[in-house]
């Protein structure tokens, strides 16, 4: 996706701001192979390192409207042709449509369907920063003494002179929860725009956040949908993401989610040019055989990479640099290596099954949570079934796992974090060996949960156990 950046500073001359924003874009050049440029309106200068996918020759960024507002966006609005503005924006693509919507529609965030991080500025309305409801694309900001800087990555903020000093407490929270709450970053003074939110900055006041409520429970209750409806919605989701102007591929792990995406894409009006997979030297981790079965069945070309142990070790350093934050798990390393192979293959777009396990309950966590909610801790038929479920583990590890899963039993109805509490508590205990609080204060899981609480909808405690588990995992 594109890289965006901006600087709002009434005290800085235009030429100075534009120079700084260009320096910021240099830190985002890997995101935008199709050119970088800046634009200024009043006290605001925006920049974009563009990855061109829609209206490639005409929809450059940043954009200035006839009304004099300034706009830049990373991401893609999938339903932009159906929103009634496309014919009015002179070939400025989904960015132009989103710009027109923010200019004129108070409820614009309710109408945009896509994954995006955007910035809008006008002399009368000030600065607005926003991310999509799932927070797929990052957007960081910093403000001090009337100056506001924002960017897709912290490294770009550093290029604007923002000090990036590690906030140990925030690092603890992010690693304990296996991911940052959407308003948090691991750098002191640097925040993220909350997912599903639009933040309004006016003058030197702290931003006001207008969060779009995400009602996960509306479509997840049993009996309110059918396999046929899910299949059709999945088909629509795949087809609306297929780019019209460039070739694309599909990430294929061989699992159900990516295989379903590949199958639906292969029967569309524009099948993928190629599938991409990753293989490992460790036979217990390698799923290449399933990738090959699916690709052959669908008649799709398959490119598989197999990184060595040294490739993964070297990739770890580059992955941490790319993420700009501590990593708890190593899965992003293989994603980075595969992404580099795809870029070498000259593909700008790939579809994937990312997010399916979270929404469809595919992870082991969902099964374990369901079992633990019904288990009293005594030896029951359910307990025996669960032991059988762990039968593939060595005896000693099986005992450890059972002891682990017996914690916090009986609290499923009273603890809103029941599904994840044992994971987070165990992680916090492990982190205590590596993270030292310079203030000698005790870290606790409660500290992390207090931060997380700010991200959750007001009715979170009223959701079903499955719905709470899904929302926490997302």
mmCIF file of N, CA and C in Angstrom, residues 362-461:
data_model
loop_
_atom_site.group_PDB
_atom_site.id
_atom_site.type_symbol
_atom_site.label_atom_id
_atom_site.label_comp_id
_atom_site.label_asym_id
_atom_site.label_seq_id
_atom_site.Cartn_x
_atom_site.Cartn_y
_atom_site.Cartn_z
ATOM 1 N N UNK A 362 -11.278 -20.165 13.498
ATOM 2 C CA UNK A 362 -10.426 -21.266 13.065
ATOM 3 C C UNK A 362 -9.295 -21.616 14.016
ATOM 4 N N UNK A 363 -8.922 -20.676 14.875
ATOM 5 C CA UNK A 363 -7.793 -20.934 15.760
ATOM 6 C C UNK A 363 -8.155 -21.914 16.875
ATOM 7 N N UNK A 364 -7.138 -22.596 17.363
ATOM 8 C CA UNK A 364 -7.312 -23.511 18.485
ATOM 9 C C UNK A 364 -7.923 -22.799 19.689
ATOM 10 N N UNK A 365 -7.625 -21.516 19.821
ATOM 11 C CA UNK A 365 -8.124 -20.730 20.943
ATOM 12 C C UNK A 365 -9.635 -20.824 21.074
ATOM 13 N N UNK A 366 -10.344 -20.815 19.957
ATOM 14 C CA UNK A 366 -11.801 -20.841 20.004
ATOM 15 C C UNK A 366 -12.315 -22.169 20.564
ATOM 16 N N UNK A 367 -11.700 -23.255 20.141
ATOM 17 C CA UNK A 367 -12.114 -24.577 20.630
ATOM 18 C C UNK A 367 -11.812 -24.709 22.123
ATOM 19 N N UNK A 368 -10.617 -24.280 22.517
ATOM 20 C CA UNK A 368 -10.204 -24.383 23.906
ATOM 21 C C UNK A 368 -11.104 -23.514 24.795
ATOM 22 N N UNK A 369 -11.422 -22.309 24.334
ATOM 23 C CA UNK A 369 -12.280 -21.420 25.122
ATOM 24 C C UNK A 369 -13.662 -22.028 25.314
ATOM 25 N N UNK A 370 -14.204 -22.597 24.260
ATOM 26 C CA UNK A 370 -15.521 -23.240 24.355
ATOM 27 C C UNK A 370 -15.488 -24.378 25.372
ATOM 28 N N UNK A 371 -14.435 -25.180 25.324
ATOM 29 C CA UNK A 371 -14.314 -26.285 26.272
ATOM 30 C C UNK A 371 -14.162 -25.770 27.697
ATOM 31 N N UNK A 372 -13.254 -24.813 27.896
ATOM 32 C CA UNK A 372 -12.989 -24.326 29.249
ATOM 33 C C UNK A 372 -14.217 -23.671 29.878
ATOM 34 N N UNK A 373 -15.074 -23.082 29.047
ATOM 35 C CA UNK A 373 -16.272 -22.439 29.586
ATOM 36 C C UNK A 373 -17.251 -23.455 30.165
ATOM 37 N N UNK A 374 -17.128 -24.728 29.738
ATOM 38 C CA UNK A 374 -18.045 -25.783 30.201
ATOM 39 C C UNK A 374 -17.403 -26.728 31.211
ATOM 40 N N UNK A 375 -16.113 -26.561 31.446
ATOM 41 C CA UNK A 375 -15.368 -27.511 32.277
ATOM 42 C C UNK A 375 -15.251 -26.977 33.700
ATOM 43 N N UNK A 376 -15.632 -27.782 34.661
ATOM 44 C CA UNK A 376 -15.565 -27.377 36.064
ATOM 45 C C UNK A 376 -14.197 -27.620 36.678
ATOM 46 N N UNK A 377 -13.350 -28.377 35.977
ATOM 47 C CA UNK A 377 -12.050 -28.723 36.516
ATOM 48 C C UNK A 377 -11.988 -30.154 37.010
ATOM 49 N N UNK A 378 -13.133 -30.778 37.194
ATOM 50 C CA UNK A 378 -13.155 -32.169 37.630
ATOM 51 C C UNK A 378 -13.049 -33.092 36.419
ATOM 52 N N UNK A 379 -12.849 -34.377 36.680
ATOM 53 C CA UNK A 379 -12.704 -35.345 35.592
ATOM 54 C C UNK A 379 -14.097 -35.709 35.091
ATOM 55 N N UNK A 380 -14.460 -35.123 33.987
ATOM 56 C CA UNK A 380 -15.754 -35.372 33.369
ATOM 57 C C UNK A 380 -15.533 -35.914 31.971
ATOM 58 N N UNK A 381 -16.638 -36.244 31.326
ATOM 59 C CA UNK A 381 -16.533 -36.734 29.944
ATOM 60 C C UNK A 381 -15.925 -35.662 29.052
ATOM 61 N N UNK A 382 -16.293 -34.392 29.304
ATOM 62 C CA UNK A 382 -15.705 -33.292 28.536
ATOM 63 C C UNK A 382 -14.200 -33.217 28.759
ATOM 64 N N UNK A 383 -13.783 -33.408 30.014
ATOM 65 C CA UNK A 383 -12.358 -33.348 30.328
ATOM 66 C C UNK A 383 -11.600 -34.456 29.614
ATOM 67 N N UNK A 384 -12.188 -35.672 29.606
ATOM 68 C CA UNK A 384 -11.540 -36.795 28.916
ATOM 69 C C UNK A 384 -11.412 -36.498 27.430
ATOM 70 N N UNK A 385 -12.469 -35.907 26.851
ATOM 71 C CA UNK A 385 -12.418 -35.545 25.435
ATOM 72 C C UNK A 385 -11.299 -34.529 25.182
ATOM 73 N N UNK A 386 -11.130 -33.613 26.131
ATOM 74 C CA UNK A 386 -10.111 -32.592 25.949
ATOM 75 C C UNK A 386 -8.712 -33.201 26.055
ATOM 76 N N UNK A 387 -8.531 -34.133 26.974
ATOM 77 C CA UNK A 387 -7.245 -34.823 27.080
ATOM 78 C C UNK A 387 -6.950 -35.559 25.776
ATOM 79 N N UNK A 388 -7.977 -36.195 25.204
ATOM 80 C CA UNK A 388 -7.799 -36.858 23.903
ATOM 81 C C UNK A 388 -7.387 -35.849 22.841
ATOM 82 N N UNK A 389 -7.933 -34.641 22.940
ATOM 83 C CA UNK A 389 -7.599 -33.589 21.978
ATOM 84 C C UNK A 389 -6.115 -33.228 22.055
ATOM 85 N N UNK A 390 -5.526 -33.385 23.255
ATOM 86 C CA UNK A 390 -4.105 -33.078 23.447
ATOM 87 C C UNK A 390 -3.224 -34.317 23.325
ATOM 88 N N UNK A 391 -3.796 -35.415 22.846
ATOM 89 C CA UNK A 391 -3.084 -36.703 22.869
ATOM 90 C C UNK A 391 -1.845 -36.723 21.979
ATOM 91 N N UNK A 392 -1.754 -35.795 21.031
ATOM 92 C CA UNK A 392 -0.583 -35.766 20.157
ATOM 93 C C UNK A 392 0.648 -35.215 20.873
ATOM 94 N N UNK A 393 0.450 -34.626 22.064
ATOM 95 C CA UNK A 393 1.565 -34.055 22.798
ATOM 96 C C UNK A 393 2.260 -35.108 23.657
ATOM 97 N N UNK A 394 3.563 -34.971 23.900
ATOM 98 C CA UNK A 394 4.248 -35.870 24.834
ATOM 99 C C UNK A 394 3.601 -35.791 26.214
ATOM 100 N N UNK A 395 3.709 -36.870 26.995
ATOM 101 C CA UNK A 395 3.022 -36.951 28.266
ATOM 102 C C UNK A 395 3.290 -35.791 29.199
ATOM 103 N N UNK A 396 4.568 -35.399 29.353
ATOM 104 C CA UNK A 396 4.908 -34.312 30.273
ATOM 105 C C UNK A 396 4.294 -33.003 29.819
ATOM 106 N N UNK A 397 4.383 -32.740 28.526
ATOM 107 C CA UNK A 397 3.823 -31.486 28.019
ATOM 108 C C UNK A 397 2.297 -31.507 28.123
ATOM 109 N N UNK A 398 1.690 -32.693 27.956
ATOM 110 C CA UNK A 398 0.238 -32.792 28.064
ATOM 111 C C UNK A 398 -0.208 -32.390 29.469
ATOM 112 N N UNK A 399 0.525 -32.815 30.484
ATOM 113 C CA UNK A 399 0.192 -32.465 31.862
ATOM 114 C C UNK A 399 0.326 -30.965 32.092
ATOM 115 N N UNK A 400 1.373 -30.385 31.516
ATOM 116 C CA UNK A 400 1.580 -28.945 31.647
ATOM 117 C C UNK A 400 0.436 -28.190 30.983
ATOM 118 N N UNK A 401 0.045 -28.637 29.788
ATOM 119 C CA UNK A 401 -1.040 -27.975 29.069
ATOM 120 C C UNK A 401 -2.343 -28.050 29.857
ATOM 121 N N UNK A 402 -2.654 -29.220 30.414
ATOM 122 C CA UNK A 402 -3.881 -29.366 31.187
ATOM 123 C C UNK A 402 -3.875 -28.436 32.389
ATOM 124 N N UNK A 403 -2.745 -28.369 33.081
ATOM 125 C CA UNK A 403 -2.628 -27.477 34.226
ATOM 126 C C UNK A 403 -2.825 -26.022 33.804
ATOM 127 N N UNK A 404 -2.284 -25.690 32.661
ATOM 128 C CA UNK A 404 -2.400 -24.334 32.117
ATOM 129 C C UNK A 404 -3.867 -23.994 31.840
ATOM 130 N N UNK A 405 -4.580 -24.908 31.178
ATOM 131 C CA UNK A 405 -5.951 -24.628 30.783
ATOM 132 C C UNK A 405 -6.936 -24.671 31.957
ATOM 133 N N UNK A 406 -6.531 -25.204 33.101
ATOM 134 C CA UNK A 406 -7.409 -25.255 34.259
ATOM 135 C C UNK A 406 -7.476 -23.924 35.012
ATOM 136 N N UNK A 407 -6.642 -22.982 34.646
ATOM 137 C CA UNK A 407 -6.639 -21.691 35.337
ATOM 138 C C UNK A 407 -7.891 -20.886 34.966
ATOM 139 N N UNK A 408 -8.408 -20.169 35.940
ATOM 140 C CA UNK A 408 -9.537 -19.245 35.770
ATOM 141 C C UNK A 408 -10.824 -19.939 35.332
ATOM 142 N N UNK A 409 -10.963 -21.243 35.597
ATOM 143 C CA UNK A 409 -12.211 -21.920 35.261
ATOM 144 C C UNK A 409 -13.350 -21.343 36.103
ATOM 145 N N UNK A 410 -14.550 -21.377 35.536
ATOM 146 C CA UNK A 410 -15.714 -20.887 36.241
ATOM 147 C C UNK A 410 -15.931 -19.394 36.144
ATOM 148 N N UNK A 411 -15.128 -18.693 35.350
ATOM 149 C CA UNK A 411 -15.248 -17.233 35.251
ATOM 150 C C UNK A 411 -15.704 -16.772 33.873
ATOM 151 N N UNK A 412 -16.149 -17.698 33.032
ATOM 152 C CA UNK A 412 -16.512 -17.334 31.656
ATOM 153 C C UNK A 412 -17.628 -16.299 31.616
ATOM 154 N N UNK A 413 -18.549 -16.352 32.590
ATOM 155 C CA UNK A 413 -19.690 -15.431 32.586
ATOM 156 C C UNK A 413 -19.375 -14.103 33.264
ATOM 157 N N UNK A 414 -18.320 -14.072 34.063
ATOM 158 C CA UNK A 414 -18.027 -12.854 34.829
ATOM 159 C C UNK A 414 -16.774 -12.123 34.368
ATOM 160 N N UNK A 415 -15.881 -12.807 33.658
ATOM 161 C CA UNK A 415 -14.637 -12.198 33.196
ATOM 162 C C UNK A 415 -14.740 -11.899 31.701
ATOM 163 N N UNK A 416 -14.821 -10.637 31.305
ATOM 164 C CA UNK A 416 -14.950 -10.324 29.870
ATOM 165 C C UNK A 416 -13.735 -10.760 29.055
ATOM 166 N N UNK A 417 -12.586 -10.994 29.734
ATOM 167 C CA UNK A 417 -11.372 -11.400 29.036
ATOM 168 C C UNK A 417 -11.049 -12.879 29.262
ATOM 169 N N UNK A 418 -12.061 -13.672 29.603
ATOM 170 C CA UNK A 418 -11.874 -15.082 29.934
ATOM 171 C C UNK A 418 -11.092 -15.830 28.856
ATOM 172 N N UNK A 419 -11.419 -15.621 27.603
ATOM 173 C CA UNK A 419 -10.807 -16.387 26.509
ATOM 174 C C UNK A 419 -9.303 -16.173 26.406
ATOM 175 N N UNK A 420 -8.835 -14.978 26.739
ATOM 176 C CA UNK A 420 -7.432 -14.625 26.523
ATOM 177 C C UNK A 420 -6.625 -14.441 27.797
ATOM 178 N N UNK A 421 -7.267 -14.470 28.941
ATOM 179 C CA UNK A 421 -6.556 -14.123 30.173
ATOM 180 C C UNK A 421 -5.384 -15.062 30.455
ATOM 181 N N UNK A 422 -5.552 -16.371 30.241
ATOM 182 C CA UNK A 422 -4.435 -17.273 30.540
ATOM 183 C C UNK A 422 -3.263 -17.025 29.600
ATOM 184 N N UNK A 423 -3.559 -16.722 28.346
ATOM 185 C CA UNK A 423 -2.484 -16.415 27.396
ATOM 186 C C UNK A 423 -1.746 -15.164 27.819
ATOM 187 N N UNK A 424 -2.487 -14.110 28.116
ATOM 188 C CA UNK A 424 -1.860 -12.831 28.444
ATOM 189 C C UNK A 424 -1.096 -12.913 29.760
ATOM 190 N N UNK A 425 -1.631 -13.646 30.733
ATOM 191 C CA UNK A 425 -0.953 -13.777 32.020
ATOM 192 C C UNK A 425 0.365 -14.529 31.864
ATOM 193 N N UNK A 426 0.347 -15.611 31.082
ATOM 194 C CA UNK A 426 1.567 -16.376 30.847
ATOM 195 C C UNK A 426 2.596 -15.541 30.092
ATOM 196 N N UNK A 427 2.131 -14.756 29.119
ATOM 197 C CA UNK A 427 3.045 -13.900 28.364
ATOM 198 C C UNK A 427 3.672 -12.849 29.271
ATOM 199 N N UNK A 428 2.852 -12.247 30.122
ATOM 200 C CA UNK A 428 3.366 -11.223 31.038
ATOM 201 C C UNK A 428 4.423 -11.803 31.968
ATOM 202 N N UNK A 429 4.190 -13.034 32.415
ATOM 203 C CA UNK A 429 5.168 -13.677 33.312
ATOM 204 C C UNK A 429 6.490 -13.891 32.581
ATOM 205 N N UNK A 430 6.409 -14.297 31.314
ATOM 206 C CA UNK A 430 7.630 -14.498 30.537
ATOM 207 C C UNK A 430 8.332 -13.170 30.255
ATOM 208 N N UNK A 431 7.542 -12.121 29.980
ATOM 209 C CA UNK A 431 8.138 -10.819 29.665
ATOM 210 C C UNK A 431 8.895 -10.237 30.844
ATOM 211 N N UNK A 432 8.466 -10.585 32.048
ATOM 212 C CA UNK A 432 9.121 -10.048 33.237
ATOM 213 C C UNK A 432 10.605 -10.398 33.280
ATOM 214 N N UNK A 433 10.981 -11.442 32.555
ATOM 215 C CA UNK A 433 12.392 -11.830 32.508
ATOM 216 C C UNK A 433 13.215 -10.921 31.608
ATOM 217 N N UNK A 434 12.527 -10.217 30.703
ATOM 218 C CA UNK A 434 13.247 -9.460 29.678
ATOM 219 C C UNK A 434 13.057 -7.957 29.774
ATOM 220 N N UNK A 435 11.925 -7.515 30.326
ATOM 221 C CA UNK A 435 11.643 -6.089 30.373
ATOM 222 C C UNK A 435 11.768 -5.609 31.813
ATOM 223 N N UNK A 436 12.615 -4.626 32.020
ATOM 224 C CA UNK A 436 12.829 -4.077 33.354
ATOM 225 C C UNK A 436 12.225 -2.680 33.412
ATOM 226 N N UNK A 437 11.380 -2.450 34.389
ATOM 227 C CA UNK A 437 10.750 -1.151 34.559
ATOM 228 C C UNK A 437 11.747 -0.175 35.189
ATOM 229 N N UNK A 438 12.137 0.873 34.464
ATOM 230 C CA UNK A 438 13.137 1.803 35.007
ATOM 231 C C UNK A 438 12.630 2.582 36.213
ATOM 232 N N UNK A 439 11.301 2.611 36.414
ATOM 233 C CA UNK A 439 10.749 3.325 37.566
ATOM 234 C C UNK A 439 10.542 2.400 38.756
ATOM 235 N N UNK A 440 10.951 1.134 38.605
ATOM 236 C CA UNK A 440 10.807 0.127 39.647
ATOM 237 C C UNK A 440 9.357 -0.153 40.018
ATOM 238 N N UNK A 441 8.426 0.269 39.169
ATOM 239 C CA UNK A 441 7.027 -0.070 39.389
ATOM 240 C C UNK A 441 6.736 -1.446 38.823
ATOM 241 N N UNK A 442 5.751 -2.105 39.372
ATOM 242 C CA UNK A 442 5.438 -3.466 38.922
ATOM 243 C C UNK A 442 4.526 -3.415 37.706
ATOM 244 N N UNK A 443 4.923 -4.098 36.633
ATOM 245 C CA UNK A 443 4.031 -4.279 35.498
ATOM 246 C C UNK A 443 2.948 -5.275 35.891
ATOM 247 N N UNK A 444 1.785 -5.151 35.303
ATOM 248 C CA UNK A 444 0.727 -6.115 35.571
ATOM 249 C C UNK A 444 -0.139 -6.264 34.338
ATOM 250 N N UNK A 445 -0.832 -7.396 34.262
ATOM 251 C CA UNK A 445 -1.770 -7.605 33.169
ATOM 252 C C UNK A 445 -2.867 -6.547 33.225
ATOM 253 N N UNK A 446 -3.214 -6.110 34.419
ATOM 254 C CA UNK A 446 -4.247 -5.083 34.567
ATOM 255 C C UNK A 446 -3.886 -3.809 33.817
ATOM 256 N N UNK A 447 -2.594 -3.455 33.806
ATOM 257 C CA UNK A 447 -2.151 -2.276 33.063
ATOM 258 C C UNK A 447 -2.474 -2.425 31.575
ATOM 259 N N UNK A 448 -2.199 -3.607 31.061
ATOM 260 C CA UNK A 448 -2.467 -3.865 29.649
ATOM 261 C C UNK A 448 -3.968 -3.847 29.360
ATOM 262 N N UNK A 449 -4.747 -4.437 30.251
ATOM 263 C CA UNK A 449 -6.191 -4.507 30.027
ATOM 264 C C UNK A 449 -6.839 -3.135 30.124
ATOM 265 N N UNK A 450 -6.301 -2.264 30.956
ATOM 266 C CA UNK A 450 -6.827 -0.906 31.030
ATOM 267 C C UNK A 450 -6.662 -0.180 29.704
ATOM 268 N N UNK A 451 -5.529 -0.413 29.043
ATOM 269 C CA UNK A 451 -5.316 0.175 27.714
ATOM 270 C C UNK A 451 -6.263 -0.452 26.695
ATOM 271 N N UNK A 452 -6.408 -1.762 26.765
ATOM 272 C CA UNK A 452 -7.257 -2.456 25.807
ATOM 273 C C UNK A 452 -8.712 -2.021 25.939
ATOM 274 N N UNK A 453 -9.147 -1.757 27.153
ATOM 275 C CA UNK A 453 -10.538 -1.390 27.411
ATOM 276 C C UNK A 453 -10.958 -0.180 26.581
ATOM 277 N N UNK A 454 -10.023 0.714 26.307
ATOM 278 C CA UNK A 454 -10.323 1.916 25.529
ATOM 279 C C UNK A 454 -10.692 1.586 24.086
ATOM 280 N N UNK A 455 -10.283 0.411 23.626
ATOM 281 C CA UNK A 455 -10.536 0.002 22.242
ATOM 282 C C UNK A 455 -11.886 -0.672 22.060
ATOM 283 N N UNK A 456 -12.497 -1.116 23.130
ATOM 284 C CA UNK A 456 -13.651 -2.009 23.037
ATOM 285 C C UNK A 456 -14.964 -1.238 23.011
ATOM 286 N N UNK A 457 -15.978 -1.781 22.326
ATOM 287 C CA UNK A 457 -17.291 -1.122 22.298
ATOM 288 C C UNK A 457 -17.924 -1.119 23.682
ATOM 289 N N UNK A 458 -18.805 -0.161 23.951
ATOM 290 C CA UNK A 458 -19.406 -0.049 25.286
ATOM 291 C C UNK A 458 -20.159 -1.299 25.722
ATOM 292 N N UNK A 459 -20.722 -2.036 24.772
ATOM 293 C CA UNK A 459 -21.512 -3.222 25.122
ATOM 294 C C UNK A 459 -20.691 -4.512 25.065
ATOM 295 N N UNK A 460 -19.357 -4.388 25.140
ATOM 296 C CA UNK A 460 -18.504 -5.567 25.012
ATOM 297 C C UNK A 460 -18.876 -6.656 26.006
ATOM 298 N N UNK A 461 -19.127 -6.285 27.249
ATOM 299 C CA UNK A 461 -19.440 -7.269 28.271
ATOM 300 C C UNK A 461 -20.747 -7.998 28.047
#
